[in-house]
Each structure stands twice: as structure tokens, then as C-alpha cells.
Amino acid sequence: MKTLVILAGGKSSRMGQDKVLLETHGRTFIEHIFLNALEFFERIIISTDSPDHADIIKRLPAFAGREPETVADIYKEAGPIGGLRSVFETCDVSRFAIIPVDVPFADMRVLEALYDRCSKKAAFLKIKEKMPEPLIAAYDRSSYEKIRAAQEAGLNKIRRVFAEEDLDIVTDGGLKAQIPFLKDLDFEKAFRNCNTPEEYKDILLENK
């Protein structure tokens, strides 16, 4: 079953308010991602920091009549690596793509391609000259063992978990060459993070 995990358990400390509930075009960020993902993923799991946070999400209009699958972090104050480990240990899932909630316009065709590429290696998206993105990626059970071992050793940064030989670095240029309908996609715009009030203001101005 093709699965997407939406990472929605962050503290939003730089934003100063819960990024899950930020709105553009009349919907919250998480509603945009969820609704866009329905066409491409059969199972969508929302990773939250607590059951209370999950309850807030479930009351959003996009989830009326459908019960979103949520997983609360088992490992508190551990960041995304704790969220990923919690999903692996709570859900019967062997592989999933991931996207953080602060990337509201993520192109699901790219995430689907990362999911399809993920086989015995984690697949990270790399856009132009930027570093590979561990939170725009796909992971399988071989990734879980590395994540578990790293966290138990006190390592909470995903970028430091994987050796080069354990990664499939998927570039925007490579995807454009392989998938014709992505050739005109502006990857930087589609996968732009919104972490600060200034970045949120820019998104609102661009999407008036």
C-alpha cells in the first residue's frame, strides 16, 4: 500500500504559532497536503507530537467524514527522527514517503517517485546545489534499523544517520529527465519551506 507520512509534530518555534494551522487559499497547510496526496497515496499517516494535537487536526474541515490516521510521538523532544521511528514502531508499514507540514505545495508526483525509488536505501530529494533533503524523502525497513540504532546512541540528526552508500540521492534534474511530465516543474517553489513569519507573509502575498 503506497504510504505517505506528513510530519506535523514540530514545535514551530521560529514561526511562533502552530504551522499545522497556518492557512492559505482558505485551507490549513496540512489540509492542502492531505487533499493533494489522496490521488497518489492509498494510506496517509499524520505524525503528531501528542494525542491532543492529533485531535485538533482531526477537527479540521478537510477531515470531516474521514478519520485521518495519526501517530503521536513515542520519543519526546527527539525531532523528526523520533517521529519517523514512532511511525515504524506503531504502524504496520514497510515503506513510506515523507513530507513536513511546512511544505504546503509539495508536488505529490515527486513524492510518489521517491517512494518508488526507495528499495533497501533511503531516497532523499536533492534540488539544484542544495543539500539532499532528509525530510523530503522515502524510507523503508532497512532505514528503520539505522534510525533506531542512531537514536539509541544519542544521535538525533537524520543527516548524520546515513552513510553515502546507504542513500539514493534523487536529483531534480534526474527526475525531469526520467519523468517527462515533471520537466517544467519549479522544484524550488514546489518544495519551499515555510518556517518563519516572513516566509509565511511571502506565501500569502504570492497566493493572493
mmCIF file with all atom_site columns, C-alpha atoms in Angstrom:
data_model
loop_
_atom_site.group_PDB
_atom_site.id
_atom_site.type_symbol
_atom_site.label_atom_id
_atom_site.label_alt_id
_atom_site.label_comp_id
_atom_site.label_asym_id
_atom_site.label_entity_id
_atom_site.label_seq_id
_atom_site.pdbx_PDB_ins_code
_atom_site.Cartn_x
_atom_site.Cartn_y
_atom_site.Cartn_z
_atom_site.occupancy
_atom_site.B_iso_or_equiv
_atom_site.pdbx_formal_charge
_atom_site.auth_seq_id
_atom_site.auth_comp_id
_atom_site.auth_asym_id
_atom_site.auth_atom_id
_atom_site.pdbx_PDB_model_num
ATOM 1   C CA . MET A 1 1   ? 0.000   0.000  0.000   1.00 0.00 ? 1   MET A CA 1
ATOM 2   C CA . LYS A 1 2   ? 1.583   3.269  -1.123  1.00 0.00 ? 2   LYS A CA 1
ATOM 3   C CA . THR A 1 3   ? 2.023   5.366  2.034   1.00 0.00 ? 3   THR A CA 1
ATOM 4   C CA . LEU A 1 4   ? 2.796   8.999  2.792   1.00 0.00 ? 4   LEU A CA 1
ATOM 5   C CA . VAL A 1 5   ? 3.728   10.334 6.240   1.00 0.00 ? 5   VAL A CA 1
ATOM 6   C CA . ILE A 1 6   ? 3.061   14.010 6.963   1.00 0.00 ? 6   ILE A CA 1
ATOM 7   C CA . LEU A 1 7   ? 5.397   15.258 9.693   1.00 0.00 ? 7   LEU A CA 1
ATOM 8   C CA . ALA A 1 8   ? 3.290   17.573 11.848  1.00 0.00 ? 8   ALA A CA 1
ATOM 9   C CA . GLY A 1 9   ? 4.878   17.262 15.286  1.00 0.00 ? 9   GLY A CA 1
ATOM 10  C CA . GLY A 1 10  ? 7.383   20.091 15.235  1.00 0.00 ? 10  GLY A CA 1
ATOM 11  C CA . LYS A 1 11  ? 7.497   22.871 17.815  1.00 0.00 ? 11  LYS A CA 1
ATOM 12  C CA . SER A 1 12  ? 7.114   25.700 15.251  1.00 0.00 ? 12  SER A CA 1
ATOM 13  C CA . SER A 1 13  ? 9.443   27.748 17.449  1.00 0.00 ? 13  SER A CA 1
ATOM 14  C CA . ARG A 1 14  ? 10.683  30.010 14.647  1.00 0.00 ? 14  ARG A CA 1
ATOM 15  C CA . MET A 1 15  ? 7.160   30.598 13.355  1.00 0.00 ? 15  MET A CA 1
ATOM 16  C CA . GLY A 1 16  ? 5.736   31.451 16.780  1.00 0.00 ? 16  GLY A CA 1
ATOM 17  C CA . GLN A 1 17  ? 2.488   29.595 16.071  1.00 0.00 ? 17  GLN A CA 1
ATOM 18  C CA . ASP A 1 18  ? 1.478   26.092 15.049  1.00 0.00 ? 18  ASP A CA 1
ATOM 19  C CA . LYS A 1 19  ? 2.474   25.654 11.375  1.00 0.00 ? 19  LYS A CA 1
ATOM 20  C CA . VAL A 1 20  ? -0.124  22.901 11.026  1.00 0.00 ? 20  VAL A CA 1
ATOM 21  C CA . LEU A 1 21  ? -2.867  25.522 11.322  1.00 0.00 ? 21  LEU A CA 1
ATOM 22  C CA . LEU A 1 22  ? -1.420  28.218 9.056   1.00 0.00 ? 22  LEU A CA 1
ATOM 23  C CA . GLU A 1 23  ? -3.800  28.990 6.195   1.00 0.00 ? 23  GLU A CA 1
ATOM 24  C CA . THR A 1 24  ? -3.554  29.857 2.538   1.00 0.00 ? 24  THR A CA 1
ATOM 25  C CA . HIS A 1 25  ? -6.367  29.749 -0.022  1.00 0.00 ? 25  HIS A CA 1
ATOM 26  C CA . GLY A 1 26  ? -8.875  29.026 2.737   1.00 0.00 ? 26  GLY A CA 1
ATOM 27  C CA . ARG A 1 27  ? -7.229  25.826 3.957   1.00 0.00 ? 27  ARG A CA 1
ATOM 28  C CA . THR A 1 28  ? -4.572  24.992 6.501   1.00 0.00 ? 28  THR A CA 1
ATOM 29  C CA . PHE A 1 29  ? -1.187  23.722 5.364   1.00 0.00 ? 29  PHE A CA 1
ATOM 30  C CA . ILE A 1 30  ? -1.960  20.197 6.494   1.00 0.00 ? 30  ILE A CA 1
ATOM 31  C CA . GLU A 1 31  ? -5.292  20.166 4.657   1.00 0.00 ? 31  GLU A CA 1
ATOM 32  C CA . HIS A 1 32  ? -3.576  21.182 1.408   1.00 0.00 ? 32  HIS A CA 1
ATOM 33  C CA . ILE A 1 33  ? -1.044  18.379 1.722   1.00 0.00 ? 33  ILE A CA 1
ATOM 34  C CA . PHE A 1 34  ? -3.600  15.772 2.750   1.00 0.00 ? 34  PHE A CA 1
ATOM 35  C CA . LEU A 1 35  ? -6.076  16.548 -0.029  1.00 0.00 ? 35  LEU A CA 1
ATOM 36  C CA . ASN A 1 36  ? -3.359  16.707 -2.694  1.00 0.00 ? 36  ASN A CA 1
ATOM 37  C CA . ALA A 1 37  ? -1.969  13.369 -1.525  1.00 0.00 ? 37  ALA A CA 1
ATOM 38  C CA . LEU A 1 38  ? -5.233  11.440 -1.819  1.00 0.00 ? 38  LEU A CA 1
ATOM 39  C CA . GLU A 1 39  ? -4.805  10.942 -5.567  1.00 0.00 ? 39  GLU A CA 1
ATOM 40  C CA . PHE A 1 40  ? -1.336  9.448  -5.218  1.00 0.00 ? 40  PHE A CA 1
ATOM 41  C CA . PHE A 1 41  ? -1.177  7.609  -1.893  1.00 0.00 ? 41  PHE A CA 1
ATOM 42  C CA . GLU A 1 42  ? -3.508  4.927  -0.607  1.00 0.00 ? 42  GLU A CA 1
ATOM 43  C CA . ARG A 1 43  ? -2.525  5.481  3.013   1.00 0.00 ? 43  ARG A CA 1
ATOM 44  C CA . ILE A 1 44  ? -1.724  8.810  4.664   1.00 0.00 ? 44  ILE A CA 1
ATOM 45  C CA . ILE A 1 45  ? -0.334  8.905  8.205   1.00 0.00 ? 45  ILE A CA 1
ATOM 46  C CA . ILE A 1 46  ? -0.030  12.141 10.161  1.00 0.00 ? 46  ILE A CA 1
ATOM 47  C CA . SER A 1 47  ? 2.820   12.197 12.691  1.00 0.00 ? 47  SER A CA 1
ATOM 48  C CA . THR A 1 48  ? 1.962   14.486 15.621  1.00 0.00 ? 48  THR A CA 1
ATOM 49  C CA . ASP A 1 49  ? 3.601   15.372 18.920  1.00 0.00 ? 49  ASP A CA 1
ATOM 50  C CA . SER A 1 50  ? 0.649   14.278 21.083  1.00 0.00 ? 50  SER A CA 1
ATOM 51  C CA . PRO A 1 51  ? -2.890  12.824 21.003  1.00 0.00 ? 51  PRO A CA 1
ATOM 52  C CA . ASP A 1 52  ? -4.245  16.298 21.844  1.00 0.00 ? 52  ASP A CA 1
ATOM 53  C CA . HIS A 1 53  ? -2.545  17.750 18.780  1.00 0.00 ? 53  HIS A CA 1
ATOM 54  C CA . ALA A 1 54  ? -3.985  14.922 16.688  1.00 0.00 ? 54  ALA A CA 1
ATOM 55  C CA . ASP A 1 55  ? -7.477  15.765 17.952  1.00 0.00 ? 55  ASP A CA 1
ATOM 56  C CA . ILE A 1 56  ? -7.068  19.386 16.802  1.00 0.00 ? 56  ILE A CA 1
ATOM 57  C CA . ILE A 1 57  ? -6.074  18.197 13.340  1.00 0.00 ? 57  ILE A CA 1
ATOM 58  C CA . LYS A 1 58  ? -8.981  15.762 13.105  1.00 0.00 ? 58  LYS A CA 1
ATOM 59  C CA . ARG A 1 59  ? -11.456 18.613 13.637  1.00 0.00 ? 59  ARG A CA 1
ATOM 60  C CA . LEU A 1 60  ? -10.291 20.496 10.536  1.00 0.00 ? 60  LEU A CA 1
ATOM 61  C CA . PRO A 1 61  ? -12.850 20.725 7.691   1.00 0.00 ? 61  PRO A CA 1
ATOM 62  C CA . ALA A 1 62  ? -10.873 18.557 5.236   1.00 0.00 ? 62  ALA A CA 1
ATOM 63  C CA . PHE A 1 63  ? -11.203 15.606 7.599   1.00 0.00 ? 63  PHE A CA 1
ATOM 64  C CA . ALA A 1 64  ? -14.973 15.826 8.007   1.00 0.00 ? 64  ALA A CA 1
ATOM 65  C CA . GLY A 1 65  ? -16.400 12.403 7.228   1.00 0.00 ? 65  GLY A CA 1
ATOM 66  C CA . ARG A 1 66  ? -12.968 10.777 7.147   1.00 0.00 ? 66  ARG A CA 1
ATOM 67  C CA . GLU A 1 67  ? -10.847 9.789  10.124  1.00 0.00 ? 67  GLU A CA 1
ATOM 68  C CA . PRO A 1 68  ? -7.205  10.602 9.429   1.00 0.00 ? 68  PRO A CA 1
ATOM 69  C CA . GLU A 1 69  ? -4.669  8.085  10.671  1.00 0.00 ? 69  GLU A CA 1
ATOM 70  C CA . THR A 1 70  ? -2.448  9.738  13.260  1.00 0.00 ? 70  THR A CA 1
ATOM 71  C CA . VAL A 1 71  ? 0.594   8.620  15.234  1.00 0.00 ? 71  VAL A CA 1
ATOM 72  C CA . ALA A 1 72  ? 1.733   10.501 18.320  1.00 0.00 ? 72  ALA A CA 1
ATOM 73  C CA . ASP A 1 73  ? 5.463   10.682 19.005  1.00 0.00 ? 73  ASP A CA 1
ATOM 74  C CA . ILE A 1 74  ? 6.699   7.995  21.353  1.00 0.00 ? 74  ILE A CA 1
ATOM 75  C CA . TYR A 1 75  ? 10.085  9.692  21.685  1.00 0.00 ? 75  TYR A CA 1
ATOM 76  C CA . LYS A 1 76  ? 9.545   13.193 23.032  1.00 0.00 ? 76  LYS A CA 1
ATOM 77  C CA . GLU A 1 77  ? 11.859  16.089 22.194  1.00 0.00 ? 77  GLU A CA 1
ATOM 78  C CA . ALA A 1 78  ? 13.588  13.920 19.567  1.00 0.00 ? 78  ALA A CA 1
ATOM 79  C CA . GLY A 1 79  ? 12.623  15.888 16.453  1.00 0.00 ? 79  GLY A CA 1
ATOM 80  C CA . PRO A 1 80  ? 11.812  14.263 13.105  1.00 0.00 ? 80  PRO A CA 1
ATOM 81  C CA . ILE A 1 81  ? 13.943  11.196 13.798  1.00 0.00 ? 81  ILE A CA 1
ATOM 82  C CA . GLY A 1 82  ? 11.699  10.403 16.759  1.00 0.00 ? 82  GLY A CA 1
ATOM 83  C CA . GLY A 1 83  ? 8.624   10.873 14.585  1.00 0.00 ? 83  GLY A CA 1
ATOM 84  C CA . LEU A 1 84  ? 9.935   8.514  11.930  1.00 0.00 ? 84  LEU A CA 1
ATOM 85  C CA . ARG A 1 85  ? 10.858  5.884  14.479  1.00 0.00 ? 85  ARG A CA 1
ATOM 86  C CA . SER A 1 86  ? 7.415   6.206  16.102  1.00 0.00 ? 86  SER A CA 1
ATOM 87  C CA . VAL A 1 87  ? 5.708   5.593  12.753  1.00 0.00 ? 87  VAL A CA 1
ATOM 88  C CA . PHE A 1 88  ? 7.797   2.499  12.064  1.00 0.00 ? 88  PHE A CA 1
ATOM 89  C CA . GLU A 1 89  ? 7.141   1.111  15.536  1.00 0.00 ? 89  GLU A CA 1
ATOM 90  C CA . THR A 1 90  ? 3.447   1.974  15.716  1.00 0.00 ? 90  THR A CA 1
ATOM 91  C CA . CYS A 1 91  ? 2.210   1.255  12.193  1.00 0.00 ? 91  CYS A CA 1
ATOM 92  C CA . ASP A 1 92  ? 2.380   -1.879 10.103  1.00 0.00 ? 92  ASP A CA 1
ATOM 93  C CA . VAL A 1 93  ? 4.266   -0.184 7.286   1.00 0.00 ? 93  VAL A CA 1
ATOM 94  C CA . SER A 1 94  ? 7.341   -1.296 5.390   1.00 0.00 ? 94  SER A CA 1
ATOM 95  C CA . ARG A 1 95  ? 7.976   1.833  3.328   1.00 0.00 ? 95  ARG A CA 1
ATOM 96  C CA . PHE A 1 96  ? 6.727   5.408  3.123   1.00 0.00 ? 96  PHE A CA 1
ATOM 97  C CA . ALA A 1 97  ? 7.439   8.801  1.613   1.00 0.00 ? 97  ALA A CA 1
ATOM 98  C CA . ILE A 1 98  ? 7.569   11.778 3.978   1.00 0.00 ? 98  ILE A CA 1
ATOM 99  C CA . ILE A 1 99  ? 6.872   15.484 3.781   1.00 0.00 ? 99  ILE A CA 1
ATOM 100 C CA . PRO A 1 100 ? 6.910   18.093 6.571   1.00 0.00 ? 100 PRO A CA 1
ATOM 101 C CA . VAL A 1 101 ? 3.771   20.133 7.117   1.00 0.00 ? 101 VAL A CA 1
ATOM 102 C CA . ASP A 1 102 ? 5.653   23.367 6.390   1.00 0.00 ? 102 ASP A CA 1
ATOM 103 C CA . VAL A 1 103 ? 5.912   22.464 2.678   1.00 0.00 ? 103 VAL A CA 1
ATOM 104 C CA . PRO A 1 104 ? 2.253   23.049 1.781   1.00 0.00 ? 104 PRO A CA 1
ATOM 105 C CA . PHE A 1 105 ? 2.646   22.996 -2.013  1.00 0.00 ? 105 PHE A CA 1
ATOM 106 C CA . ALA A 1 106 ? 4.659   19.771 -2.251  1.00 0.00 ? 106 ALA A CA 1
ATOM 107 C CA . ASP A 1 107 ? 4.238   18.104 -5.631  1.00 0.00 ? 107 ASP A CA 1
ATOM 108 C CA . MET A 1 108 ? 2.918   14.619 -4.911  1.00 0.00 ? 108 MET A CA 1
ATOM 109 C CA . ARG A 1 109 ? 4.241   13.241 -8.187  1.00 0.00 ? 109 ARG A CA 1
ATOM 110 C CA . VAL A 1 110 ? 7.763   13.782 -6.855  1.00 0.00 ? 110 VAL A CA 1
ATOM 111 C CA . LEU A 1 111 ? 6.974   12.147 -3.522  1.00 0.00 ? 111 LEU A CA 1
ATOM 112 C CA . GLU A 1 112 ? 5.471   9.202  -5.367  1.00 0.00 ? 112 GLU A CA 1
ATOM 113 C CA . ALA A 1 113 ? 8.666   8.904  -7.413  1.00 0.00 ? 113 ALA A CA 1
ATOM 114 C CA . LEU A 1 114 ? 10.764  8.922  -4.217  1.00 0.00 ? 114 LEU A CA 1
ATOM 115 C CA . TYR A 1 115 ? 8.553   6.193  -2.785  1.00 0.00 ? 115 TYR A CA 1
ATOM 116 C CA . ASP A 1 116 ? 9.001   4.097  -5.918  1.00 0.00 ? 116 ASP A CA 1
ATOM 117 C CA . ARG A 1 117 ? 12.790  4.604  -5.807  1.00 0.00 ? 117 ARG A CA 1
ATOM 118 C CA . CYS A 1 118 ? 13.104  3.577  -2.151  1.00 0.00 ? 118 CYS A CA 1
ATOM 119 C CA . SER A 1 119 ? 14.350  -0.009 -2.077  1.00 0.00 ? 119 SER A CA 1
ATOM 120 C CA . LYS A 1 120 ? 16.924  -1.053 0.550   1.00 0.00 ? 120 LYS A CA 1
ATOM 121 C CA . LYS A 1 121 ? 18.146  2.558  0.635   1.00 0.00 ? 121 LYS A CA 1
ATOM 122 C CA . ALA A 1 122 ? 16.582  5.791  1.820   1.00 0.00 ? 122 ALA A CA 1
ATOM 123 C CA . ALA A 1 123 ? 15.765  8.121  -1.086  1.00 0.00 ? 123 ALA A CA 1
ATOM 124 C CA . PHE A 1 124 ? 16.456  11.847 -0.484  1.00 0.00 ? 124 PHE A CA 1
ATOM 125 C CA . LEU A 1 125 ? 15.465  14.623 -2.878  1.00 0.00 ? 125 LEU A CA 1
ATOM 126 C CA . LYS A 1 126 ? 18.277  16.981 -3.905  1.00 0.00 ? 126 LYS A CA 1
ATOM 127 C CA . ILE A 1 127 ? 17.296  20.272 -5.535  1.00 0.00 ? 127 ILE A CA 1
ATOM 128 C CA . LYS A 1 128 ? 19.998  22.038 -7.553  1.00 0.00 ? 128 LYS A CA 1
ATOM 129 C CA . GLU A 1 129 ? 23.060  22.770 -5.397  1.00 0.00 ? 129 GLU A CA 1
ATOM 130 C CA . LYS A 1 130 ? 21.310  22.365 -2.065  1.00 0.00 ? 130 LYS A CA 1
ATOM 131 C CA . MET A 1 131 ? 21.975  19.569 0.398   1.00 0.00 ? 131 MET A CA 1
ATOM 132 C CA . PRO A 1 132 ? 19.863  16.410 -0.006  1.00 0.00 ? 132 PRO A CA 1
ATOM 133 C CA . GLU A 1 133 ? 16.578  16.737 1.886   1.00 0.00 ? 133 GLU A CA 1
ATOM 134 C CA . PRO A 1 134 ? 16.072  14.071 4.595   1.00 0.00 ? 134 PRO A CA 1
ATOM 135 C CA . LEU A 1 135 ? 12.520  15.309 5.204   1.00 0.00 ? 135 LEU A CA 1
ATOM 136 C CA . ILE A 1 136 ? 11.535  15.227 1.524   1.00 0.00 ? 136 ILE A CA 1
ATOM 137 C CA . ALA A 1 137 ? 12.364  11.600 1.157   1.00 0.00 ? 137 ALA A CA 1
ATOM 138 C CA . ALA A 1 138 ? 11.304  7.965  1.416   1.00 0.00 ? 138 ALA A CA 1
ATOM 139 C CA . TYR A 1 139 ? 12.330  5.335  3.946   1.00 0.00 ? 139 TYR A CA 1
ATOM 140 C CA . ASP A 1 140 ? 11.995  1.566  4.242   1.00 0.00 ? 140 ASP A CA 1
ATOM 141 C CA . ARG A 1 141 ? 12.660  -1.021 6.950   1.00 0.00 ? 141 ARG A CA 1
ATOM 142 C CA . SER A 1 142 ? 16.397  -1.013 6.314   1.00 0.00 ? 142 SER A CA 1
ATOM 143 C CA . SER A 1 143 ? 16.282  2.720  7.097   1.00 0.00 ? 143 SER A CA 1
ATOM 144 C CA . TYR A 1 144 ? 14.423  1.999  10.336  1.00 0.00 ? 144 TYR A CA 1
ATOM 145 C CA . GLU A 1 145 ? 17.215  -0.121 11.741  1.00 0.00 ? 145 GLU A CA 1
ATOM 146 C CA . LYS A 1 146 ? 19.710  2.687  11.125  1.00 0.00 ? 146 LYS A CA 1
ATOM 147 C CA . ILE A 1 147 ? 17.361  5.284  12.653  1.00 0.00 ? 147 ILE A CA 1
ATOM 148 C CA . ARG A 1 148 ? 16.730  3.148  15.744  1.00 0.00 ? 148 ARG A CA 1
ATOM 149 C CA . ALA A 1 149 ? 20.418  2.436  16.312  1.00 0.00 ? 149 ALA A CA 1
ATOM 150 C CA . ALA A 1 150 ? 21.392  6.075  15.807  1.00 0.00 ? 150 ALA A CA 1
ATOM 151 C CA . GLN A 1 151 ? 18.788  7.414  18.203  1.00 0.00 ? 151 GLN A CA 1
ATOM 152 C CA . GLU A 1 152 ? 19.640  4.865  20.850  1.00 0.00 ? 152 GLU A CA 1
ATOM 153 C CA . ALA A 1 153 ? 23.245  6.064  20.532  1.00 0.00 ? 153 ALA A CA 1
ATOM 154 C CA . GLY A 1 154 ? 22.078  9.619  21.214  1.00 0.00 ? 154 GLY A CA 1
ATOM 155 C CA . LEU A 1 155 ? 22.117  10.858 17.612  1.00 0.00 ? 155 LEU A CA 1
ATOM 156 C CA . ASN A 1 156 ? 19.012  12.848 16.654  1.00 0.00 ? 156 ASN A CA 1
ATOM 157 C CA . LYS A 1 157 ? 20.052  14.465 13.366  1.00 0.00 ? 157 LYS A CA 1
ATOM 158 C CA . ILE A 1 158 ? 18.797  12.490 10.366  1.00 0.00 ? 158 ILE A CA 1
ATOM 159 C CA . ARG A 1 159 ? 21.514  13.842 8.074   1.00 0.00 ? 159 ARG A CA 1
ATOM 160 C CA . ARG A 1 160 ? 24.114  12.137 10.254  1.00 0.00 ? 160 ARG A CA 1
ATOM 161 C CA . VAL A 1 161 ? 22.374  8.742  10.364  1.00 0.00 ? 161 VAL A CA 1
ATOM 162 C CA . PHE A 1 162 ? 23.091  7.556  6.835   1.00 0.00 ? 162 PHE A CA 1
ATOM 163 C CA . ALA A 1 163 ? 26.386  6.879  5.135   1.00 0.00 ? 163 ALA A CA 1
ATOM 164 C CA . GLU A 1 164 ? 26.668  7.814  1.466   1.00 0.00 ? 164 GLU A CA 1
ATOM 165 C CA . GLU A 1 165 ? 26.314  4.177  0.411   1.00 0.00 ? 165 GLU A CA 1
ATOM 166 C CA . ASP A 1 166 ? 23.018  3.926  2.324   1.00 0.00 ? 166 ASP A CA 1
ATOM 167 C CA . LEU A 1 167 ? 21.368  6.714  0.325   1.00 0.00 ? 167 LEU A CA 1
ATOM 168 C CA . ASP A 1 168 ? 19.784  7.094  -3.080  1.00 0.00 ? 168 ASP A CA 1
ATOM 169 C CA . ILE A 1 169 ? 20.183  10.805 -3.854  1.00 0.00 ? 169 ILE A CA 1
ATOM 170 C CA . VAL A 1 170 ? 17.420  11.687 -6.298  1.00 0.00 ? 170 VAL A CA 1
ATOM 171 C CA . THR A 1 171 ? 18.072  14.973 -8.095  1.00 0.00 ? 171 THR A CA 1
ATOM 172 C CA . ASP A 1 172 ? 15.538  17.333 -9.590  1.00 0.00 ? 172 ASP A CA 1
ATOM 173 C CA . GLY A 1 173 ? 17.421  17.171 -12.900 1.00 0.00 ? 173 GLY A CA 1
ATOM 174 C CA . GLY A 1 174 ? 17.354  13.387 -12.870 1.00 0.00 ? 174 GLY A CA 1
ATOM 175 C CA . LEU A 1 175 ? 13.621  13.297 -12.230 1.00 0.00 ? 175 LEU A CA 1
ATOM 176 C CA . LYS A 1 176 ? 12.980  15.807 -15.011 1.00 0.00 ? 176 LYS A CA 1
ATOM 177 C CA . ALA A 1 177 ? 14.963  13.636 -17.422 1.00 0.00 ? 177 ALA A CA 1
ATOM 178 C CA . GLN A 1 178 ? 13.212  10.429 -16.376 1.00 0.00 ? 178 GLN A CA 1
ATOM 179 C CA . ILE A 1 179 ? 9.636   11.679 -15.925 1.00 0.00 ? 179 ILE A CA 1
ATOM 180 C CA . PRO A 1 180 ? 8.511   13.879 -18.832 1.00 0.00 ? 180 PRO A CA 1
ATOM 181 C CA . PHE A 1 181 ? 5.584   15.498 -17.009 1.00 0.00 ? 181 PHE A CA 1
ATOM 182 C CA . LEU A 1 182 ? 7.983   16.918 -14.394 1.00 0.00 ? 182 LEU A CA 1
ATOM 183 C CA . LYS A 1 183 ? 10.221  18.714 -16.884 1.00 0.00 ? 183 LYS A CA 1
ATOM 184 C CA . ASP A 1 184 ? 8.556   22.099 -16.318 1.00 0.00 ? 184 ASP A CA 1
ATOM 185 C CA . LEU A 1 185 ? 8.171   21.787 -12.547 1.00 0.00 ? 185 LEU A CA 1
ATOM 186 C CA . ASP A 1 186 ? 9.767   24.529 -10.441 1.00 0.00 ? 186 ASP A CA 1
ATOM 187 C CA . PHE A 1 187 ? 11.154  22.272 -7.712  1.00 0.00 ? 187 PHE A CA 1
ATOM 188 C CA . GLU A 1 188 ? 12.338  25.141 -5.528  1.00 0.00 ? 188 GLU A CA 1
ATOM 189 C CA . LYS A 1 189 ? 8.864   26.682 -5.454  1.00 0.00 ? 189 LYS A CA 1
ATOM 190 C CA . ALA A 1 190 ? 7.038   23.370 -5.009  1.00 0.00 ? 190 ALA A CA 1
ATOM 191 C CA . PHE A 1 191 ? 9.219   22.320 -2.077  1.00 0.00 ? 191 PHE A CA 1
ATOM 192 C CA . ARG A 1 192 ? 9.783   25.646 -0.387  1.00 0.00 ? 192 ARG A CA 1
ATOM 193 C CA . ASN A 1 193 ? 9.705   25.506 3.412   1.00 0.00 ? 193 ASN A CA 1
ATOM 194 C CA . CYS A 1 194 ? 7.714   27.997 5.435   1.00 0.00 ? 194 CYS A CA 1
ATOM 195 C CA . ASN A 1 195 ? 9.495   28.329 8.780   1.00 0.00 ? 195 ASN A CA 1
ATOM 196 C CA . THR A 1 196 ? 9.244   31.989 9.750   1.00 0.00 ? 196 THR A CA 1
ATOM 197 C CA . PRO A 1 197 ? 6.595   34.738 9.811   1.00 0.00 ? 197 PRO A CA 1
ATOM 198 C CA . GLU A 1 198 ? 8.449   36.469 6.957   1.00 0.00 ? 198 GLU A CA 1
ATOM 199 C CA . GLU A 1 199 ? 8.307   33.346 4.783   1.00 0.00 ? 199 GLU A CA 1
ATOM 200 C CA . TYR A 1 200 ? 4.619   32.923 5.586   1.00 0.00 ? 200 TYR A CA 1
ATOM 201 C CA . LYS A 1 201 ? 3.955   36.539 4.612   1.00 0.00 ? 201 LYS A CA 1
ATOM 202 C CA . ASP A 1 202 ? 5.707   35.928 1.284   1.00 0.00 ? 202 ASP A CA 1
ATOM 203 C CA . ILE A 1 203 ? 3.489   32.897 0.612   1.00 0.00 ? 203 ILE A CA 1
ATOM 204 C CA . LEU A 1 204 ? 0.342   34.876 1.352   1.00 0.00 ? 204 LEU A CA 1
ATOM 205 C CA . LEU A 1 205 ? 1.438   37.704 -0.945  1.00 0.00 ? 205 LEU A CA 1
ATOM 206 C CA . GLU A 1 206 ? 2.278   35.312 -3.787  1.00 0.00 ? 206 GLU A CA 1
ATOM 207 C CA . ASN A 1 207 ? -1.036  33.473 -3.494  1.00 0.00 ? 207 ASN A CA 1
ATOM 208 C CA . LYS A 1 208 ? -3.454  36.374 -3.318  1.00 0.00 ? 208 LYS A CA 1
#
